[in-house]
Short mmCIF file of C-alpha atoms (C1' of nucleotides) in Angstrom, two decimals:
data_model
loop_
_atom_site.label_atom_id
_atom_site.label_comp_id
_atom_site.label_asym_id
_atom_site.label_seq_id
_atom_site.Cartn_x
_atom_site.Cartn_y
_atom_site.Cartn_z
CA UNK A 111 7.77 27.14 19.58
CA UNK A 112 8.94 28.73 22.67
CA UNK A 113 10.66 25.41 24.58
CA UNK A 114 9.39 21.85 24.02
CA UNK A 115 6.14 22.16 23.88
CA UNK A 116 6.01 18.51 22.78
CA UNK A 117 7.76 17.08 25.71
CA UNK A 118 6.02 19.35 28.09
CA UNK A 119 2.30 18.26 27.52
CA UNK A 120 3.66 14.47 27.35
CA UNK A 121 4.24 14.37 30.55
CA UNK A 122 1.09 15.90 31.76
CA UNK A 123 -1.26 14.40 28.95
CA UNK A 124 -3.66 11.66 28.89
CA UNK A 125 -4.28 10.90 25.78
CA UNK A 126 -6.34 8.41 24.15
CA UNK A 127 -4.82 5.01 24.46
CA UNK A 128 -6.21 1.70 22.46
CA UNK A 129 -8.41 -0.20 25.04
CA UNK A 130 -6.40 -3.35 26.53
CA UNK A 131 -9.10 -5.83 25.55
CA UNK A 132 -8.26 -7.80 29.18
CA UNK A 133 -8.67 -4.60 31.11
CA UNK A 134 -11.16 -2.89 29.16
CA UNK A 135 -13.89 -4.96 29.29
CA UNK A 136 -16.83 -4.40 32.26
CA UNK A 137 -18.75 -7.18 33.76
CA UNK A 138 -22.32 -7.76 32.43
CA UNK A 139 -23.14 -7.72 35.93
CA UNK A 140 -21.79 -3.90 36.88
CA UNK A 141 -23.32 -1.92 33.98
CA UNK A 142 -26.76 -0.61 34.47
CA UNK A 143 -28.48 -1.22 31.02
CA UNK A 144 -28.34 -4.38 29.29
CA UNK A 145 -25.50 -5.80 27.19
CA UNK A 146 -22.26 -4.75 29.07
CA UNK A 147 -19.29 -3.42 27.32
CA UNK A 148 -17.34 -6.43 25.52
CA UNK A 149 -13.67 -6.62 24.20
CA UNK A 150 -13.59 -6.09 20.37
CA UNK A 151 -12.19 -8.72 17.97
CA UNK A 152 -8.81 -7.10 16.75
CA UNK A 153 -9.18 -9.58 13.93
CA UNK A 154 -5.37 -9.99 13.29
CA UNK A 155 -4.72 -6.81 13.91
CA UNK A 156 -2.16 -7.37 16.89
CA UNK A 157 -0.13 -9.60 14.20
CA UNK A 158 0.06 -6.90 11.28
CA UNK A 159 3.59 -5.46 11.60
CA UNK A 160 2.28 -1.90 10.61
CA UNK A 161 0.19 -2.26 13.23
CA UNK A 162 2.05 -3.88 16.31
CA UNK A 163 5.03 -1.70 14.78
CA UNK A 164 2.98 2.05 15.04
CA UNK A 165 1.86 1.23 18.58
CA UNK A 166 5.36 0.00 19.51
CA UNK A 167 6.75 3.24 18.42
CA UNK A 168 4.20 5.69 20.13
CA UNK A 169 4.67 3.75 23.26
CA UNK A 170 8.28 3.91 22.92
CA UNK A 171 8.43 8.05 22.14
CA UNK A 172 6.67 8.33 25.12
CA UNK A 173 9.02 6.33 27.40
CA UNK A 174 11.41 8.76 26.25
CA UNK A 175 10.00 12.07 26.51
CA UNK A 176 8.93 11.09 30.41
CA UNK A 177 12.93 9.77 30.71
CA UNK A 178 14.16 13.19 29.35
CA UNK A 179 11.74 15.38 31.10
CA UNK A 180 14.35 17.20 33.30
CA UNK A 181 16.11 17.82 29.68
CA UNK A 182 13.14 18.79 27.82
CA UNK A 183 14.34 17.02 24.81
CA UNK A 184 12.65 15.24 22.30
CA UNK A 185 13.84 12.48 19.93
CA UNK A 186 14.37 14.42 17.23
CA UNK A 187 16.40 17.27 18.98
CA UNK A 188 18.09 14.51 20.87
CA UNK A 189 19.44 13.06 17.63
CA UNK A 190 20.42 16.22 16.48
CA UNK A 191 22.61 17.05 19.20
CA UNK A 192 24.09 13.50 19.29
CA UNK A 193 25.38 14.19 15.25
CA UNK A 194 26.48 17.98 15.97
CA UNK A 195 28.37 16.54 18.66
CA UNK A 196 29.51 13.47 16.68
CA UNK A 197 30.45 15.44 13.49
CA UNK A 198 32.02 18.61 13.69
CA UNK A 199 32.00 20.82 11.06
CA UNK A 200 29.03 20.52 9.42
CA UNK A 201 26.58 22.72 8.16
CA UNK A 202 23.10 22.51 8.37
CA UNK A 203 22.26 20.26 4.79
CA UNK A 204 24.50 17.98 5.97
CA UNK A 205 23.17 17.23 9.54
CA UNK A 206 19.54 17.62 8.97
CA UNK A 207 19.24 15.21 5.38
CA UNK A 208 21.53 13.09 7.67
CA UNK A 209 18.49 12.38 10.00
CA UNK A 210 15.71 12.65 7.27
CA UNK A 211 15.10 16.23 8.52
CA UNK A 212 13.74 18.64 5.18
CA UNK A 213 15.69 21.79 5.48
CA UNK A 214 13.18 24.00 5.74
CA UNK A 215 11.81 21.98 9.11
CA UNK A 216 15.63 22.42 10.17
CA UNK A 217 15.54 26.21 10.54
CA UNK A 218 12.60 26.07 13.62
CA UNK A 219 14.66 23.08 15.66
CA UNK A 220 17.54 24.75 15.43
CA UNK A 221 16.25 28.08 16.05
CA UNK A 222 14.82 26.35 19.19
CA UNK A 223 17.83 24.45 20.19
CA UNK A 224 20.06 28.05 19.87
CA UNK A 225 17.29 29.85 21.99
CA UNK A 226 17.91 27.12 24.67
CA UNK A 227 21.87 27.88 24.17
CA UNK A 228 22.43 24.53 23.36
CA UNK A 229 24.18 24.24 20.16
CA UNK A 230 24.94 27.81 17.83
CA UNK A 231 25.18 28.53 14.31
CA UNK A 232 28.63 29.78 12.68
CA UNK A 233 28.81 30.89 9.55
CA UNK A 234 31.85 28.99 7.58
CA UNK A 235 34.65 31.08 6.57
CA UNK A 236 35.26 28.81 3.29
CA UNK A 237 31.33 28.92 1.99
CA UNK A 238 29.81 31.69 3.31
CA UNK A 239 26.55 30.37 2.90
CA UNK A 240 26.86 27.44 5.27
CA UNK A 241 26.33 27.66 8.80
CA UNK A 242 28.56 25.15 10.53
CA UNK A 243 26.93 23.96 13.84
CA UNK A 244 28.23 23.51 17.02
CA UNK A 245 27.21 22.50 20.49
CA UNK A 246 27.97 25.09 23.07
CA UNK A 247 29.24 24.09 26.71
CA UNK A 248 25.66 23.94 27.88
CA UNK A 249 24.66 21.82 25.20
CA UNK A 250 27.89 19.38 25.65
CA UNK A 251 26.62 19.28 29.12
CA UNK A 252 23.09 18.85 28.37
CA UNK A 253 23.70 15.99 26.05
CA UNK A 254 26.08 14.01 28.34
CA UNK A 255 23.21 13.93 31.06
CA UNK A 256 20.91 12.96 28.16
CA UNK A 257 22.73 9.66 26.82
CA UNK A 258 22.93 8.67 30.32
CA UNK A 259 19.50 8.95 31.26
CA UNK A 260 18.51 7.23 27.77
CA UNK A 261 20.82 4.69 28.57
CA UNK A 262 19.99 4.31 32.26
CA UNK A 263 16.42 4.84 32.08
CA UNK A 264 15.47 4.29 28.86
CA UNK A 265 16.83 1.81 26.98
CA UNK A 266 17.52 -0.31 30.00
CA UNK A 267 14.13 -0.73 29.85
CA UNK A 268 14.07 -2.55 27.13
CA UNK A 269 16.77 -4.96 28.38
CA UNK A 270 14.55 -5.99 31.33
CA UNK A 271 11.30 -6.24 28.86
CA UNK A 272 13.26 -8.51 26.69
CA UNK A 273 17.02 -9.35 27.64
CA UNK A 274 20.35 -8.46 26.46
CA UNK A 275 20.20 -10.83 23.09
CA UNK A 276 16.60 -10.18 22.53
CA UNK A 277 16.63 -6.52 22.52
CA UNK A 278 20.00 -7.18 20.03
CA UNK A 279 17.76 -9.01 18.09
CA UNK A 280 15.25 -7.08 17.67
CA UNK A 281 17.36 -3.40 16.99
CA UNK A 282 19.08 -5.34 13.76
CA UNK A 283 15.82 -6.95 12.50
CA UNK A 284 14.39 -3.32 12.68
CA UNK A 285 17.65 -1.86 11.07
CA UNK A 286 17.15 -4.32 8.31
CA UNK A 287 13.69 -3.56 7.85
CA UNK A 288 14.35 0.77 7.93
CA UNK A 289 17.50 -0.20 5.84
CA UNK A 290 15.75 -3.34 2.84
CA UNK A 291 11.90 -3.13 3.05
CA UNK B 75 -10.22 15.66 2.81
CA UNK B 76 -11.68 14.30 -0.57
CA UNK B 77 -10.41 10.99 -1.26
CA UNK B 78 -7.15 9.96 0.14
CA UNK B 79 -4.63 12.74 0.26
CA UNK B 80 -2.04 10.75 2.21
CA UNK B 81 -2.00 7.51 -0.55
CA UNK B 82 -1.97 9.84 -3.53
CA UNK B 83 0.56 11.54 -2.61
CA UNK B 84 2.89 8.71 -0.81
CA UNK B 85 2.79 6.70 -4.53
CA UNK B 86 4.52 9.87 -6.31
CA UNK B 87 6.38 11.75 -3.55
CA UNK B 88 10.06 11.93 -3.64
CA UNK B 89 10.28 12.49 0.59
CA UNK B 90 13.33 13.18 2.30
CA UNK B 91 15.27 9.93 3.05
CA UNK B 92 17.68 9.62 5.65
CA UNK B 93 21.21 9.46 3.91
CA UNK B 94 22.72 6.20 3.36
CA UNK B 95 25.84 6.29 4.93
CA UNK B 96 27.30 3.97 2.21
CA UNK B 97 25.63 5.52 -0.95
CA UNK B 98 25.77 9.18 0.16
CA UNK B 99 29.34 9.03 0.29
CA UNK B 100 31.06 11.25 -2.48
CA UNK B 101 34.56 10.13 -3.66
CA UNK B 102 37.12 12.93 -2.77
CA UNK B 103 38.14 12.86 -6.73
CA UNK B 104 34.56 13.41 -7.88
CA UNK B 105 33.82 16.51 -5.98
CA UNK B 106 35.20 19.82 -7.49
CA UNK B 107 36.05 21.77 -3.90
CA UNK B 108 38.26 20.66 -1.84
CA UNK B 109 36.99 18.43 0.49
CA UNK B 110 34.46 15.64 0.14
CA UNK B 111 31.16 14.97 1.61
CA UNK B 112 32.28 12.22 3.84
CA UNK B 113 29.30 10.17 5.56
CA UNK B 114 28.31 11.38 9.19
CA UNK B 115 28.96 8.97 12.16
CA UNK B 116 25.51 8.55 13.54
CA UNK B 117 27.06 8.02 16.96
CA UNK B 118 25.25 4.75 18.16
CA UNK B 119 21.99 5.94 16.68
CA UNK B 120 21.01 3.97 14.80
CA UNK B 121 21.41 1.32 17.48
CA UNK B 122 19.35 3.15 19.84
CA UNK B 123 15.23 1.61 19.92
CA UNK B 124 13.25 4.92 19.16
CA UNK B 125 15.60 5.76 16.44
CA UNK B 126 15.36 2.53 14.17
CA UNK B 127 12.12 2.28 15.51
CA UNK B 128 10.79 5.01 14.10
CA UNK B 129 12.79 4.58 10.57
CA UNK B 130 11.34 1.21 10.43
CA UNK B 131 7.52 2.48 11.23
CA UNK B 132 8.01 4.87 7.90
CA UNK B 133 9.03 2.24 5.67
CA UNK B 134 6.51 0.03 6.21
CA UNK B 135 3.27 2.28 6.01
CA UNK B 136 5.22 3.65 3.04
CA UNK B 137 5.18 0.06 1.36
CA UNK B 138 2.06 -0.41 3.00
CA UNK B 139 0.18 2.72 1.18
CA UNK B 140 2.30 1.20 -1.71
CA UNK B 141 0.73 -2.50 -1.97
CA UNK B 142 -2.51 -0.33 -1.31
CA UNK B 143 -2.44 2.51 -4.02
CA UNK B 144 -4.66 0.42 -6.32
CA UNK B 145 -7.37 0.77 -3.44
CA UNK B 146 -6.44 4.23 -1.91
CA UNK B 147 -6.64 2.76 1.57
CA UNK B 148 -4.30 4.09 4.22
CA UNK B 149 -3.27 1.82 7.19
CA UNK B 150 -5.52 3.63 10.00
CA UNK B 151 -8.52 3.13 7.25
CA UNK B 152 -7.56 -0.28 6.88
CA UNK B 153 -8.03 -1.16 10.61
CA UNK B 154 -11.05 0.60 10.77
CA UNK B 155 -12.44 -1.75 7.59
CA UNK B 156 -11.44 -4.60 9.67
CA UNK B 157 -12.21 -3.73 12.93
CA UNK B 158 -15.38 -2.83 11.47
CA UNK B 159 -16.26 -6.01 10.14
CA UNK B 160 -14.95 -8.63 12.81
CA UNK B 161 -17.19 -6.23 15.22
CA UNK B 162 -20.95 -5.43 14.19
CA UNK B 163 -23.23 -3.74 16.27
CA UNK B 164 -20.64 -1.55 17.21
CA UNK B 165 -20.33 2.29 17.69
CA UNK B 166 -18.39 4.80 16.90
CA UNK B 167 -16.87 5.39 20.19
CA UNK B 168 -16.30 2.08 20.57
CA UNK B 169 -14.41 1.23 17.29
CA UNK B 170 -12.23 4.68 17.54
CA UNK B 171 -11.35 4.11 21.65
CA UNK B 172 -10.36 0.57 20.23
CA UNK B 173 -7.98 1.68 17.40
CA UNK B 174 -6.63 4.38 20.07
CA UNK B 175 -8.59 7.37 17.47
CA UNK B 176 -10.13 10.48 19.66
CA UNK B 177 -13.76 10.48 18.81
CA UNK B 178 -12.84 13.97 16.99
CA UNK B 179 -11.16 12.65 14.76
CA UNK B 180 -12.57 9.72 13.87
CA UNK B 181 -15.62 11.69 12.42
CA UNK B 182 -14.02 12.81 9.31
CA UNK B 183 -12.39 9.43 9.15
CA UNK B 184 -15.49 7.94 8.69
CA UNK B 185 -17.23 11.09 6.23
CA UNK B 186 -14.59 9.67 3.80
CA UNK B 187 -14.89 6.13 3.93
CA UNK B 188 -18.70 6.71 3.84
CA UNK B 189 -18.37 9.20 1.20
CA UNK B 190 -16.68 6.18 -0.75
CA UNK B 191 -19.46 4.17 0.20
CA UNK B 192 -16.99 1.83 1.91
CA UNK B 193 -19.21 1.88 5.20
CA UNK B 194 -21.95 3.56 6.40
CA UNK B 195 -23.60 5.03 10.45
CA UNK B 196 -26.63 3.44 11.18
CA UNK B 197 -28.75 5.02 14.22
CA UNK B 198 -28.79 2.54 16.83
CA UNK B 199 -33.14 1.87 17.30
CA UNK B 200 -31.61 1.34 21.50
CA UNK B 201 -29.82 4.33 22.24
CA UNK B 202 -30.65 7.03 19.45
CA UNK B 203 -27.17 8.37 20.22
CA UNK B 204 -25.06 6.31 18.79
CA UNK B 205 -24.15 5.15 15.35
CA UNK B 206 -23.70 1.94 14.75
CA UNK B 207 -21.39 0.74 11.94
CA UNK B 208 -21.15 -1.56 9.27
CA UNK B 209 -19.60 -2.09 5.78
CA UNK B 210 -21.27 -1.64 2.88
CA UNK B 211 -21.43 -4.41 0.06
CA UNK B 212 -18.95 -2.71 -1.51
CA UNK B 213 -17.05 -2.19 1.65
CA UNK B 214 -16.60 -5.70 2.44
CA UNK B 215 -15.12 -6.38 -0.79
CA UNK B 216 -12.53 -3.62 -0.84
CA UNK B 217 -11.79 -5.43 2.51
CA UNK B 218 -11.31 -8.57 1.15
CA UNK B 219 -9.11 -7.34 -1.57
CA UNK B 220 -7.16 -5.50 1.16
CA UNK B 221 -6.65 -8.49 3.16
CA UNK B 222 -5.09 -10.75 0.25
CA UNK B 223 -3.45 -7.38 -0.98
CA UNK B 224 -1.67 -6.91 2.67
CA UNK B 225 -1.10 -10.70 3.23
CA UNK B 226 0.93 -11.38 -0.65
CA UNK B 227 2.86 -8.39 -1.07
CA UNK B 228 2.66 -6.35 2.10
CA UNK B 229 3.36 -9.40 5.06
CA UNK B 230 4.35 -11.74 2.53
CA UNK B 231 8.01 -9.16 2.12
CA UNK B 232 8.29 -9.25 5.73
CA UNK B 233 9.20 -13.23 5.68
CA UNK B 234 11.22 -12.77 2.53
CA UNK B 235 12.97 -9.98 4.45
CA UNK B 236 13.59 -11.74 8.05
CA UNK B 237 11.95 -15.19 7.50
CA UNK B 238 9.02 -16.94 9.19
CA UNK B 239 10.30 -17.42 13.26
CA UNK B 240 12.05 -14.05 12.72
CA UNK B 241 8.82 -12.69 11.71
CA UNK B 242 7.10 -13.92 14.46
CA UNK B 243 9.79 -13.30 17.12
CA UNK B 244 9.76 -9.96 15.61
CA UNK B 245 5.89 -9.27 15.72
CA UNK B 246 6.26 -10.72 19.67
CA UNK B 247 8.36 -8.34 20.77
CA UNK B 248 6.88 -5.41 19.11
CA UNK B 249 3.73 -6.07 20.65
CA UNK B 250 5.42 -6.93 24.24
CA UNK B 251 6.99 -3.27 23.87
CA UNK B 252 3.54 -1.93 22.50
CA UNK B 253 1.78 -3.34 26.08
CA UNK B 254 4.30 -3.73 28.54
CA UNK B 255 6.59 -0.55 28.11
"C1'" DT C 146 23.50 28.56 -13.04
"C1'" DA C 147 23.52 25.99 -8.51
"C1'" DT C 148 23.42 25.73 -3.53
"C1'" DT C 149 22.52 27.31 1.61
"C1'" DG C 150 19.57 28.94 4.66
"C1'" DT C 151 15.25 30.83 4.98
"C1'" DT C 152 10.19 32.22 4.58
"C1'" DA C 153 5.69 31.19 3.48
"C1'" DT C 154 2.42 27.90 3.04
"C1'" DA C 155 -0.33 23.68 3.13
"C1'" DC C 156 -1.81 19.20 4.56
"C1'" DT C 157 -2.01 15.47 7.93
"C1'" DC C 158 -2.21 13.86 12.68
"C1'" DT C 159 -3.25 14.54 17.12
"C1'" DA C 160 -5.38 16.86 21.01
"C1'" DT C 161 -8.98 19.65 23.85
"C1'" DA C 162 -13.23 22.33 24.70
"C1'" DA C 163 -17.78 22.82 23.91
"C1'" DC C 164 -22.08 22.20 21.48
"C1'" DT C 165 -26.61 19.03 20.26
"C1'" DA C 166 -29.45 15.40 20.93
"C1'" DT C 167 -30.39 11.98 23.34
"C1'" DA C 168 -30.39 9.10 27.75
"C1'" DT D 210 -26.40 14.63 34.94
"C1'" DA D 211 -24.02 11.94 31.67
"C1'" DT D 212 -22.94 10.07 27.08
"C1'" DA D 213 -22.54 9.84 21.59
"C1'" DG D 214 -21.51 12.28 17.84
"C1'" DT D 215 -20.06 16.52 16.24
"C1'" DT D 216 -17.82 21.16 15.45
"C1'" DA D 217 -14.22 24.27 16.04
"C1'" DT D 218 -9.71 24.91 16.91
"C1'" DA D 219 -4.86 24.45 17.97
"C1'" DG D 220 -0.38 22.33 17.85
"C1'" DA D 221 3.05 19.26 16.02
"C1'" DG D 222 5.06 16.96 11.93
"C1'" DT D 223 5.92 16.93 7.21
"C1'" DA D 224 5.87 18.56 2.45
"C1'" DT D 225 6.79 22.06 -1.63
"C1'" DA D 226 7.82 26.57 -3.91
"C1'" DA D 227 10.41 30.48 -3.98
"C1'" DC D 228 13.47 34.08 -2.33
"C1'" DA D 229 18.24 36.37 -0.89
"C1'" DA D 230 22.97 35.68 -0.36
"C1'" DT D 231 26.70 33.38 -1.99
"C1'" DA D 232 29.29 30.21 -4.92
#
DNA sequence: TATTGTTATACTCTATAACTATA
DNA sequence: TATAGTTATAGAGTATAACAATA
């Protein structure tokens, strides 16, 4: 991966989204052959939680990558810079099992995110197995313009989608449910 | 694929879990080093929407493929069952564009599921393009078993979890974010 | 012997281009 | 020419085994 070629194509792709059963339908009248084009029965699809909760999330990683397009960061390398930042000192285990990362996976973010000068690898002077990670200036800087846009663009989204006590609502039911279920 | 990779493996896989900031912890005395592992401060993460989001999404089609292991049915197959069944006459196009599945990929969806004899193309006798679907005998009654399979131990943990209004409330907003965001 | 970072590898999901057979 | 199903392919994401350096 040379930058982030995730975030890049997001904001040029179109890419196949589930008809909208209002908008999707045609009138019998404007199609040439016979039966026209109708809206499918979801059949209780739209109240299955795996369901509702996949499409929520898609929609959602996309709101983001188009918010951090001048940043070129995903979610993932977002979160990762937010804990380098948050917790210095650690080494790579720590940081990556942390956010559910698999080491292995680790080695070609970070590689990425130190191409990009945005956070560096030391190697700790007590284990020298462990690289400690750090953020560089760039990536300080970088991240700083990131949580603003997330929280300006982003996630004050949500507020006007659902209001201040709804969208509180809703973050701890889905805590409880990433946290219990 | 032969059968179902992802549900065979999900029922026996040991997957890296995000640490639990109150379980990981290591007491200082227990560790033989110096210093402890001390939990890492997530930084607001894990009130941020994509984050939990995205934690939650996991759990759930984890216990989904759990409550489903007995009939090796992942959640995308599921909806195609269903969708499948509430909508006959239908083709492929139009049950894949439905579920948001690229007509690419939807082909070797349905080789296993046919393969399974869960549902089977028919060749529309209108337009000799298209295949139309339908369950099989056997088909519908995986279905059914799905359905009170998902509905007592898959849904049924969601109100135990949150409770009925919560649920709903919950499902609500979800699918407000899934259309409107 | 155990752990850290790493490589190699594999499987799933998702995405695009292009073919074929029909229309 | 346009569309339905298909093939081939490529890129992310995620998973495991095993290796070298270090403890």
């Amino acid at each position: 991966m040379t930058v982030s070629k995730a975030a890049e194509k997001t904001a040029e792709k179109t890419s196949e989204k589930p008809a909208d059963p209002a908008k999707g339908r045609k009138d019998a009248a404007e199609s040439q052959g016979q039966g026209a084009a109708e809206a499918l029965q979801l059949g209780g699809l739209s109240e299955q939680l795996g369901y509702v909760l996949k499409r929520a999330q898609l929609k959602v990683f996309e709101n983001f990558l188009r918010c951090m397009a001048s940043l070129q960061l995903t979610p993932a390398q977002f979160s990762v810079l937010l804990l380098v930042e948050k917790n210095p000192g650690r080494n790579q285990t720590e940081i990556a099992s942390t956010l559910g990362i698999l080491r292995p996976n680790f080695v070609a973010m970070l590689d990425n995110l130190e191409s990009r000068d945005l956070c560096a690898r030391i190697r700790s002077t007590n284990d020298r197995r462990s690289h400690i990670l750090v953020l560089t200036d760039k990536g300080k800087a970088v991240l700083a313009r990131a949580k603003k846009l997330v929280a300006t663009k982003h996630e004050a989204r949500l507020n006007d989608l659902l209001g201040q006590s709804n969208r509180e609502a809703l973050i701890a039911m889905l805590s409880k449910i990433a946290n219990e279920f």
